[in-house]
Short mmCIF file of C-alpha atoms and ligand atoms in Angstrom, two decimals:
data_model
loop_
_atom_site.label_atom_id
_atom_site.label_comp_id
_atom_site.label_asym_id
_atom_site.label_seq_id
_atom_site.Cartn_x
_atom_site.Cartn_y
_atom_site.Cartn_z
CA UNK A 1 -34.14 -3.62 -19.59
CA UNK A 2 -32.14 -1.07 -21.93
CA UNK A 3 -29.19 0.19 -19.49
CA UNK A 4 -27.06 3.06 -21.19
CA UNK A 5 -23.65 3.24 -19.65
CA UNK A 6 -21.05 6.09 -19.59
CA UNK A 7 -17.56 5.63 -18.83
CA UNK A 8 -15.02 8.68 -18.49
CA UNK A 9 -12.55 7.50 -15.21
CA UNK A 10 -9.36 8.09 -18.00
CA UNK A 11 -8.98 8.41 -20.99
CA UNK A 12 -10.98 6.63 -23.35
CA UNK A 13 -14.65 7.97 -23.45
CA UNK A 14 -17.10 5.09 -24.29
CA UNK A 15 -20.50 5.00 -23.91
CA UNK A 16 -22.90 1.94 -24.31
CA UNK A 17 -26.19 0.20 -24.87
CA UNK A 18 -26.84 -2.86 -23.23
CA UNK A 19 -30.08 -5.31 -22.80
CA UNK A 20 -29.33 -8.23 -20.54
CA UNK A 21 -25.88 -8.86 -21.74
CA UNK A 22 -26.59 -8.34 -25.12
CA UNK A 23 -24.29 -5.47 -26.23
CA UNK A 24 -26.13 -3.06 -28.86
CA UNK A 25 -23.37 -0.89 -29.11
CA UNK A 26 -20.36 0.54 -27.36
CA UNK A 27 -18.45 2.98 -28.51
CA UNK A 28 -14.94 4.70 -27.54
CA UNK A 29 -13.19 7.59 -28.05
CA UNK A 30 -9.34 7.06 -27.04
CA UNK A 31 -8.14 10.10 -26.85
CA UNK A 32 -5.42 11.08 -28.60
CA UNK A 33 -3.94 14.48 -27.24
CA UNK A 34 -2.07 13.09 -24.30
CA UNK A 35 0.30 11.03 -26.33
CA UNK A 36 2.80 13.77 -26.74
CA UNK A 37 2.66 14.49 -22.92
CA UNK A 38 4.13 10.68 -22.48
CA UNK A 39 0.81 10.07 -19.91
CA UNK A 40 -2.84 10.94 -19.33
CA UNK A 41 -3.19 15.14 -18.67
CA UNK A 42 -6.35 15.01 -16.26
CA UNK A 43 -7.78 18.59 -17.35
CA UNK A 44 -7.24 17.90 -21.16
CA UNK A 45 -8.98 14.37 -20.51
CA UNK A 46 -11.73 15.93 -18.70
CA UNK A 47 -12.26 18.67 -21.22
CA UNK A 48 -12.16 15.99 -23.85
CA UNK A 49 -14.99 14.19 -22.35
CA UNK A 50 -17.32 16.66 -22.31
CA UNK A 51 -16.79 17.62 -25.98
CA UNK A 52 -17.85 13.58 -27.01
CA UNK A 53 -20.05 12.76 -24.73
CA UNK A 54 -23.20 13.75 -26.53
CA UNK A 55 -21.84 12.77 -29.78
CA UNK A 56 -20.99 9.38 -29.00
CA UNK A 57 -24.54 9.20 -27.19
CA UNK A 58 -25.95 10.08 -30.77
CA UNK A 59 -23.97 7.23 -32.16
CA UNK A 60 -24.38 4.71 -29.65
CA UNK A 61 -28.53 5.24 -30.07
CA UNK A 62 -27.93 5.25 -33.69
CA UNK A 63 -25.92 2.17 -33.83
CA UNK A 64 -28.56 -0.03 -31.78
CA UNK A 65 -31.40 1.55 -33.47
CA UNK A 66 -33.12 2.85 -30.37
CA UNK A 67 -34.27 6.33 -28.84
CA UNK A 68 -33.19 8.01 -25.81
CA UNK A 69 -36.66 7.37 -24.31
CA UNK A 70 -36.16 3.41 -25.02
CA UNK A 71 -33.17 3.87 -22.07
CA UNK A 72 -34.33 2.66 -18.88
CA UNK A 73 -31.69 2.92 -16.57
CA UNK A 74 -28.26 5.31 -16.93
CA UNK A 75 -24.63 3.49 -15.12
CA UNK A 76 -21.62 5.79 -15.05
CA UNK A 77 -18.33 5.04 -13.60
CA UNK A 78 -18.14 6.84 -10.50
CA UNK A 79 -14.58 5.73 -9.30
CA UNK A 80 -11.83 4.75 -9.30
CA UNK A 81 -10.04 7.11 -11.38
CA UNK A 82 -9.05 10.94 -12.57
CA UNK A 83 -11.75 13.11 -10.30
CA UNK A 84 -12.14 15.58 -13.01
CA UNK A 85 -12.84 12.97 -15.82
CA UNK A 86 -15.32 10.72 -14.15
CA UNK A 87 -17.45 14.25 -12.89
CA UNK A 88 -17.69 14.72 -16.74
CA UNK A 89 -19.72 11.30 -17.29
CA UNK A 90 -21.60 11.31 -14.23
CA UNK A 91 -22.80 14.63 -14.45
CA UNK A 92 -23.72 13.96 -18.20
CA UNK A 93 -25.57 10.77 -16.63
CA UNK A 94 -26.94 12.65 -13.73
CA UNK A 95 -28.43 15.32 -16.40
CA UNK A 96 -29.88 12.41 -18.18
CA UNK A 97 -32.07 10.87 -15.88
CA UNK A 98 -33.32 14.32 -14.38
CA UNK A 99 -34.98 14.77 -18.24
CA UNK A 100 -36.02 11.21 -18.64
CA UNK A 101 -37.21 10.34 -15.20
CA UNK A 102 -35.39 7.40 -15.34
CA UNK A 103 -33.31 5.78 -12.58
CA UNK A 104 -29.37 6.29 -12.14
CA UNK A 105 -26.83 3.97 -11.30
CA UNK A 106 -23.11 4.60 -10.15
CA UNK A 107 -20.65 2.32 -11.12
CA UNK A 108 -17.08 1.06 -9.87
CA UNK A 109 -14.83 0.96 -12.36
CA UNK A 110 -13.29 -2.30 -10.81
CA UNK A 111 -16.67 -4.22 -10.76
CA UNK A 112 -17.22 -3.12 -14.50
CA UNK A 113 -13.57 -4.75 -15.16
CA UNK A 114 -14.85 -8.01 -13.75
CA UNK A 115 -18.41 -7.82 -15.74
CA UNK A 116 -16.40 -7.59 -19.18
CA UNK A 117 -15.38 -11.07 -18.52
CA UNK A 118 -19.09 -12.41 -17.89
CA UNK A 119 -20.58 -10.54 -21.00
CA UNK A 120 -19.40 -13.44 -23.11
CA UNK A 121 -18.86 -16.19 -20.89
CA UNK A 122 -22.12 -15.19 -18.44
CA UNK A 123 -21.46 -14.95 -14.51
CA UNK A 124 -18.58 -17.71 -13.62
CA UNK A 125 -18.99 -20.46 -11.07
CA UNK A 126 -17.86 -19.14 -7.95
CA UNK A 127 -15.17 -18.53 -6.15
CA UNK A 128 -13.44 -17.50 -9.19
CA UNK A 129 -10.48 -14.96 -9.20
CA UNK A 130 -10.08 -12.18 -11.65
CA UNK A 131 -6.24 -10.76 -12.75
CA UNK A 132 -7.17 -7.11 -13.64
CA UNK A 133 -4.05 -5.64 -15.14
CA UNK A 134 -4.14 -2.03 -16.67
CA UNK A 135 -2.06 0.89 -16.70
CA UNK A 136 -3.83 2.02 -13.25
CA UNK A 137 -4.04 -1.24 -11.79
CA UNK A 138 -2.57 -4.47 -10.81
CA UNK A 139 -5.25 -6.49 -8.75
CA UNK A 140 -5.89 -9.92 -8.33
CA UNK A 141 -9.20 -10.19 -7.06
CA UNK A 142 -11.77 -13.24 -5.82
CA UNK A 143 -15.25 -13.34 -6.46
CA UNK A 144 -16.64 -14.87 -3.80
CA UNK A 145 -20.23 -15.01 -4.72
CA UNK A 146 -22.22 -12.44 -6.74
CA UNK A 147 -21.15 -8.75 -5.82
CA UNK A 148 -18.99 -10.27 -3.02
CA UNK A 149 -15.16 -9.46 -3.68
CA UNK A 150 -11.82 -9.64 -1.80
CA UNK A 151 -8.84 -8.28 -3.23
CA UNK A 152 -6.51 -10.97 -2.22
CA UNK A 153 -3.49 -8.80 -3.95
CA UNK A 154 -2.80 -5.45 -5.64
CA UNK A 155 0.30 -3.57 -6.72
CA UNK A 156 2.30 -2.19 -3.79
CA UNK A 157 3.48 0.42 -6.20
CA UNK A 158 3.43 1.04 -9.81
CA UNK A 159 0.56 -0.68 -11.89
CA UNK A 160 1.93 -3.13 -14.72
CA UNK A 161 0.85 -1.52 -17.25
CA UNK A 162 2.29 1.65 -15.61
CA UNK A 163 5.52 -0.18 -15.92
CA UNK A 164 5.67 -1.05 -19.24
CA UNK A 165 4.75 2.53 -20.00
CA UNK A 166 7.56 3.69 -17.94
CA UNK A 167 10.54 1.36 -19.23
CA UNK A 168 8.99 2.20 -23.00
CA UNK A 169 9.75 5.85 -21.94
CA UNK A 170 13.39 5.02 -20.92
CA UNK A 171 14.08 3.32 -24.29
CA UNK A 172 12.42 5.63 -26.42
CA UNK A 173 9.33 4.17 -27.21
CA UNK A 174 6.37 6.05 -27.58
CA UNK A 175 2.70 6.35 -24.99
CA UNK A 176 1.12 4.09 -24.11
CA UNK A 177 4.56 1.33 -24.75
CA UNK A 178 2.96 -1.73 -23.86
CA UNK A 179 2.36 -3.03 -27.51
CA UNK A 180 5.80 -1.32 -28.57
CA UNK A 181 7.82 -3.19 -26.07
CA UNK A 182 6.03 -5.87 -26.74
CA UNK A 183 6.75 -6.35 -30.53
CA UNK A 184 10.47 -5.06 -29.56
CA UNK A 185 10.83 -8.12 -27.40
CA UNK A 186 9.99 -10.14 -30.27
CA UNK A 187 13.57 -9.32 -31.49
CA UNK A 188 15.16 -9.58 -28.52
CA UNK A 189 17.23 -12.51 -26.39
CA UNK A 190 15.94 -14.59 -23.75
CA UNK A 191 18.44 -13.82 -20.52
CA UNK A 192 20.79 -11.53 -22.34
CA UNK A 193 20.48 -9.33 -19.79
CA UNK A 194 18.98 -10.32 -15.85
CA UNK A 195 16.21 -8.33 -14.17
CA UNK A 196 14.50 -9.46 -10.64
CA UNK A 197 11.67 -10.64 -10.34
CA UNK A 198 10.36 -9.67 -7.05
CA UNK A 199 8.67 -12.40 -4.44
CA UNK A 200 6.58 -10.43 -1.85
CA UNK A 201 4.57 -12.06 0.74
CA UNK A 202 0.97 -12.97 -0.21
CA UNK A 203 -0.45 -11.81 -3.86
CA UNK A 204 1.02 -9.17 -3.79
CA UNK A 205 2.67 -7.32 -6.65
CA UNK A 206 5.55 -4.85 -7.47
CA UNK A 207 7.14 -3.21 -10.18
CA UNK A 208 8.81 -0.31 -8.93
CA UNK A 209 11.93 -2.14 -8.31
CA UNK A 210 12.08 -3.67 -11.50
CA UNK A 211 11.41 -0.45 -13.41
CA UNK A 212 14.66 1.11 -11.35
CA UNK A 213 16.50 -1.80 -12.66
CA UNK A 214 16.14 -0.95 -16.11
CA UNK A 215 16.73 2.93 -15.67
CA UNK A 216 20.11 1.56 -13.88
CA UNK A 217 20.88 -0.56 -16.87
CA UNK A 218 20.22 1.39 -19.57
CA UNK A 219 22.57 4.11 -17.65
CA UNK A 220 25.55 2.04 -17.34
CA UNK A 221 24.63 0.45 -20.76
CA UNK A 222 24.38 3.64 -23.14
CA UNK A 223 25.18 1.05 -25.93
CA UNK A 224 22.02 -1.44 -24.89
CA UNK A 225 20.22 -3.34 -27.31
CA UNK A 226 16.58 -2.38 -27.20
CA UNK A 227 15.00 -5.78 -27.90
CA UNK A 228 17.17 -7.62 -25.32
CA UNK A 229 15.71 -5.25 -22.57
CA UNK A 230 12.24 -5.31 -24.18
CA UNK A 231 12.29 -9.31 -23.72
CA UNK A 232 13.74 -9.76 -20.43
CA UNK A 233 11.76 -6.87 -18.90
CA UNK A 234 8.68 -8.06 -20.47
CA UNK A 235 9.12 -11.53 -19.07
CA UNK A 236 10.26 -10.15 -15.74
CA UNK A 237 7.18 -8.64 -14.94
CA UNK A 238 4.72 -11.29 -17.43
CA UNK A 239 6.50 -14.11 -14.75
CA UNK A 240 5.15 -12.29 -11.49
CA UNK A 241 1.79 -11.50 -13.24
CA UNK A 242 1.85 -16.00 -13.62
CA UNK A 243 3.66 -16.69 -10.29
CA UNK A 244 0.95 -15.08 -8.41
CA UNK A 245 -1.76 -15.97 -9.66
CA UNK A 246 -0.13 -19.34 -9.53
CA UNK A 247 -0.39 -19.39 -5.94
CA UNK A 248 -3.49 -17.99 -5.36
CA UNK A 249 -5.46 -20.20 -7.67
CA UNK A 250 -3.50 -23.07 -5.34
CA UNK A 251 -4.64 -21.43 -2.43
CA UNK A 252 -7.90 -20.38 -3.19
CA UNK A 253 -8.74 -23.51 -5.40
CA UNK A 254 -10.46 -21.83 -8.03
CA UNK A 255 -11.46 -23.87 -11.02
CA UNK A 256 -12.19 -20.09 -13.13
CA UNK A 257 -9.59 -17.76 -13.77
CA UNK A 258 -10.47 -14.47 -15.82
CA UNK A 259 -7.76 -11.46 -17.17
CA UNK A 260 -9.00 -8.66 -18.03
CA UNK A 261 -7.57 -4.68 -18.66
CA UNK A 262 -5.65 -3.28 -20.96
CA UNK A 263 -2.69 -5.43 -20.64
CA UNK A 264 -4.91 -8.69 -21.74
CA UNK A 265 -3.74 -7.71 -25.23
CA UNK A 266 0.08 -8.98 -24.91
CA UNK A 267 0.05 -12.21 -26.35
CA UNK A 268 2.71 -13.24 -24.37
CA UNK A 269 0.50 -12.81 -21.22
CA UNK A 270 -2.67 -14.66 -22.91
CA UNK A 271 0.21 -17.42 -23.85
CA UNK A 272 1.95 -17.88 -20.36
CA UNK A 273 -1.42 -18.17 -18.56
CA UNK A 274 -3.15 -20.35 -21.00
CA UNK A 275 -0.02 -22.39 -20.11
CA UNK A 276 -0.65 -21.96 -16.53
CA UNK A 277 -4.42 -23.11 -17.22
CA UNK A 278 -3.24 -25.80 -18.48
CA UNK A 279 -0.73 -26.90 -15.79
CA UNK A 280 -3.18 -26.45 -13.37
CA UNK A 281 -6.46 -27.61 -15.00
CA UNK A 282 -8.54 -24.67 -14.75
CA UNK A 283 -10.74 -22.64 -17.68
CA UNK A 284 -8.96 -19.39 -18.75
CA UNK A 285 -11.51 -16.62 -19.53
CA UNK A 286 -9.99 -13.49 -21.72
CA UNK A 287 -13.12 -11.12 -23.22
CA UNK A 288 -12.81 -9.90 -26.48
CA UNK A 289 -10.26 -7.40 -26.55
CA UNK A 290 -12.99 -4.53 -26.72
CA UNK A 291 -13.98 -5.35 -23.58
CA UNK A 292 -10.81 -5.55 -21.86
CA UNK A 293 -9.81 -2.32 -22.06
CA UNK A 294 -12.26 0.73 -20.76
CA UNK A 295 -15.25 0.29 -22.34
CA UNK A 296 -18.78 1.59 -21.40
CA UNK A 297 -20.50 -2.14 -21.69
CA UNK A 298 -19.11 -3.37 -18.86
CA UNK A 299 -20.42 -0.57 -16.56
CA UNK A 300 -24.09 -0.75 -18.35
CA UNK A 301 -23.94 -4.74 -17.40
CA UNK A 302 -22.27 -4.29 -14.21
CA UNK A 303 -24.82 -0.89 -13.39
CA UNK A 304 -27.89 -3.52 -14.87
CA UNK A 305 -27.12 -6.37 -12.53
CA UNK A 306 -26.34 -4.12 -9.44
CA UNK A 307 -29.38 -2.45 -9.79
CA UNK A 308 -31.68 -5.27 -10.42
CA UNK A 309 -30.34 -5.83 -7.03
CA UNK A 310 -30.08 -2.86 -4.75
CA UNK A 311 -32.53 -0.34 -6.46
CA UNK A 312 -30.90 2.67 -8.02
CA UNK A 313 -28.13 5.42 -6.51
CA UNK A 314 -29.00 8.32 -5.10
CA UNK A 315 -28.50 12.06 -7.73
CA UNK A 316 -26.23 13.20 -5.34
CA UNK A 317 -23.32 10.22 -5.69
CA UNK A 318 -19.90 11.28 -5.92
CA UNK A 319 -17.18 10.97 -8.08
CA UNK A 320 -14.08 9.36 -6.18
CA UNK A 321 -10.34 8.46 -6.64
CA UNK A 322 -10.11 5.34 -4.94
CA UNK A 323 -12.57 2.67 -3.91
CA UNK A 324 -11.85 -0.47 -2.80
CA UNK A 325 -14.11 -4.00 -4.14
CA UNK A 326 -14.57 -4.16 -0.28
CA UNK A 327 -16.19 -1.21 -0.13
CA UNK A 328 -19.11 -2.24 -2.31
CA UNK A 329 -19.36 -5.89 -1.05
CA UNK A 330 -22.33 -6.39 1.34
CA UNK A 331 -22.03 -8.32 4.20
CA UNK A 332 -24.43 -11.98 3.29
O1 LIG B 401 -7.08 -0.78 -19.52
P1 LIG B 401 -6.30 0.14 -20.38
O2 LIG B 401 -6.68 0.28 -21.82
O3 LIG B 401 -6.30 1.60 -19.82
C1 LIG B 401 -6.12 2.01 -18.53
O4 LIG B 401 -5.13 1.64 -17.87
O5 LIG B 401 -6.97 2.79 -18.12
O6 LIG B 401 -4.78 -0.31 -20.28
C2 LIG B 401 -3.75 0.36 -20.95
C3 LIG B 401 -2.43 -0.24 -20.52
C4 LIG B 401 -1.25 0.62 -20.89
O7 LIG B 401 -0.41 0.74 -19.77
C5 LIG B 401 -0.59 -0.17 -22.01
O8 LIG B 401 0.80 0.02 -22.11
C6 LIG B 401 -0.91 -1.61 -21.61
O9 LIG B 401 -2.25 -1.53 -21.14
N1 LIG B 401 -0.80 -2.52 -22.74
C7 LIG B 401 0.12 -3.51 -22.80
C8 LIG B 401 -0.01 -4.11 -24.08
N2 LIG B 401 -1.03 -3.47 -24.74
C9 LIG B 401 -1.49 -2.50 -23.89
N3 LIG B 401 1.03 -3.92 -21.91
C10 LIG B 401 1.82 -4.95 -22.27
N4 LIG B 401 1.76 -5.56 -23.47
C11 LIG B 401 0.87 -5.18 -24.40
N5 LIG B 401 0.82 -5.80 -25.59
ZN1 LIG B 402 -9.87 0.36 -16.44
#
């Protein structure tokens, strides 16, 4: 089955070609435009969108050396995300299967997150959990059995990624400051300068307070040295990332943990849970970095398997800005 798969919830435009879990091709636009803006603009995001969409369709087609007709089933990210930017892909996708009389899928963006991990590895053992950590979430999430999911914790406030955006911000640091704090804190001093890391009840998460604590110190510390805050607010909120996920893989007893988002590319979070993998003798699954961050394969494979399952979604699905992994769970 050739699934093509469209995903637009953000910023990065990507669109796919999947059989099984082969990937034929995925490509992505990031877009560019919003980096002077210091965050995502939703209309300029949406507007971009629209201009790729059939371009990168081209491409994609091109790459794997197939036809549009070839497609037999079109996934799109329906949600979570910017309203305006997923409408883009799913009425592209919508339009799609009208002219090819071919079925359509909608997709949550969360579920395609935890397909990217089983695109190389194949579907985990279960229960297994799944640390998705991006600039628009923080969720730490347990696969139960196939398509069953229970978020067993999620950010109370800002996402991580969010955070390090934010604190890169304060310093100076250009959009989006993950990888720019990151190689700051390679210069920096372990506990030159003390920032909490929070302890909240459950798996839950939290950066809001440690993002105030920075914008506190760098006030009273006009004089600060970049790379000692880089370091010990990158570790602040890497350690509650690990300490959680700690715990829950105790709790839960999960012998499969996965990471997957955007924030999968700090080495210093692949290090300090391979570390934790090994302390508490379970497999560590990262994807290839291509796949961690928004990418249209994980929706086709995620779209594929769901489908192969529940038959297709009606024309008429909606874009939304929030959707739980509840939501789509059935009851077994
Ligand atoms: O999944 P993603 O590409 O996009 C969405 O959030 O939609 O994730 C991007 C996030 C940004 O917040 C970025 O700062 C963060 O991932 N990120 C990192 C690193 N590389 C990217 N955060 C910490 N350390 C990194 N090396
Ligand atoms: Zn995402």
């Amino acid at each position: 089955m050739l699934t093509l798969g469209i995903e637009t919830s953000c910023d990065e435009t990507s669109v796919a070609l999947v059989e099984g879990r082969n990937v034929l091709a995925n490509v992505v636009s990031s877009q560019i435009a919003h980096t002077k803006f210091g965050g995502v603009v939703p209309e300029i995001a949406a507007r971009n969108h629209v201009r790729v969409l059939v371009p990168l369709t081209r491409l994609a087609l091109e790459i794997a050396s197939r036809k549009l007709e070839d497609v037999d089933l079109v996934a799109a990210t329906r949600g979570p995300g910017l309203v305006g930017a997923l409408l883009s892909g799913l009425s592209f996708a919508k339009s799609l299967c009208l002219g090819l009389e071919k079925p359509f899928i909608g997709v949550n963006h969360l579920e395609g997150h935890v397909y990217s991990l089983y695109i190389a590895a194949g579907f985990l053992k279960t229960p297994h959990l799944v640390l998705l950590v991006s600039g628009g979430h923080t969720e730490l999430v347990l696969i139960e059995k196939k398509f069953r999911y229970r978020t067993v914790g999620r950010t109370r406030d800002d996402a991580c990624g969010e955070a390090f955006d934010k604190v890169a911000k304060l310093i100076g640091m250009p959009y989006p400051g993950g990888p720019y704090i990151e190689r700051a804190a390679r210069q920096g001093r372990s506990g030159a300068v003390r920032f909490p890391v929070p302890r909240l009840k459950d798996f839950d998460f939290s950066y809001a307070g440690l993002k105030t604590a920075v914008m506190y110190y760098l006030r009273d510390n006009p004089d600060f040295d970049a790379g000692d805050v880089a370091r010990n607010f990158q570790e602040a909120a890497l350690a509650q990332l690990v300490n959680v996920t700690r715990r829950a893989a105790g709790h839960f007893r999960v012998k499969h943990i996965g990471l997957v988002g955007g924030v999968a590319a700090s080495q210093a979070l692949r290090d300090k849970l391979a570390g934790l993998a090994a302390e508490l003798n379970v497999r560590l699954h990262i994807p290839p970095m291509q796949y961690s961050t928004d990418n249209a394969a994980m929706i086709a494979l995620a779209g594929q398997e769901r489908f192969l399952k529940f038959g297709p979604s009606d024309l008429d699905c909606d874009a939304t800005s929030r959707e739980s992994l509840e939501k789509i769970s059935p009851q077994f």
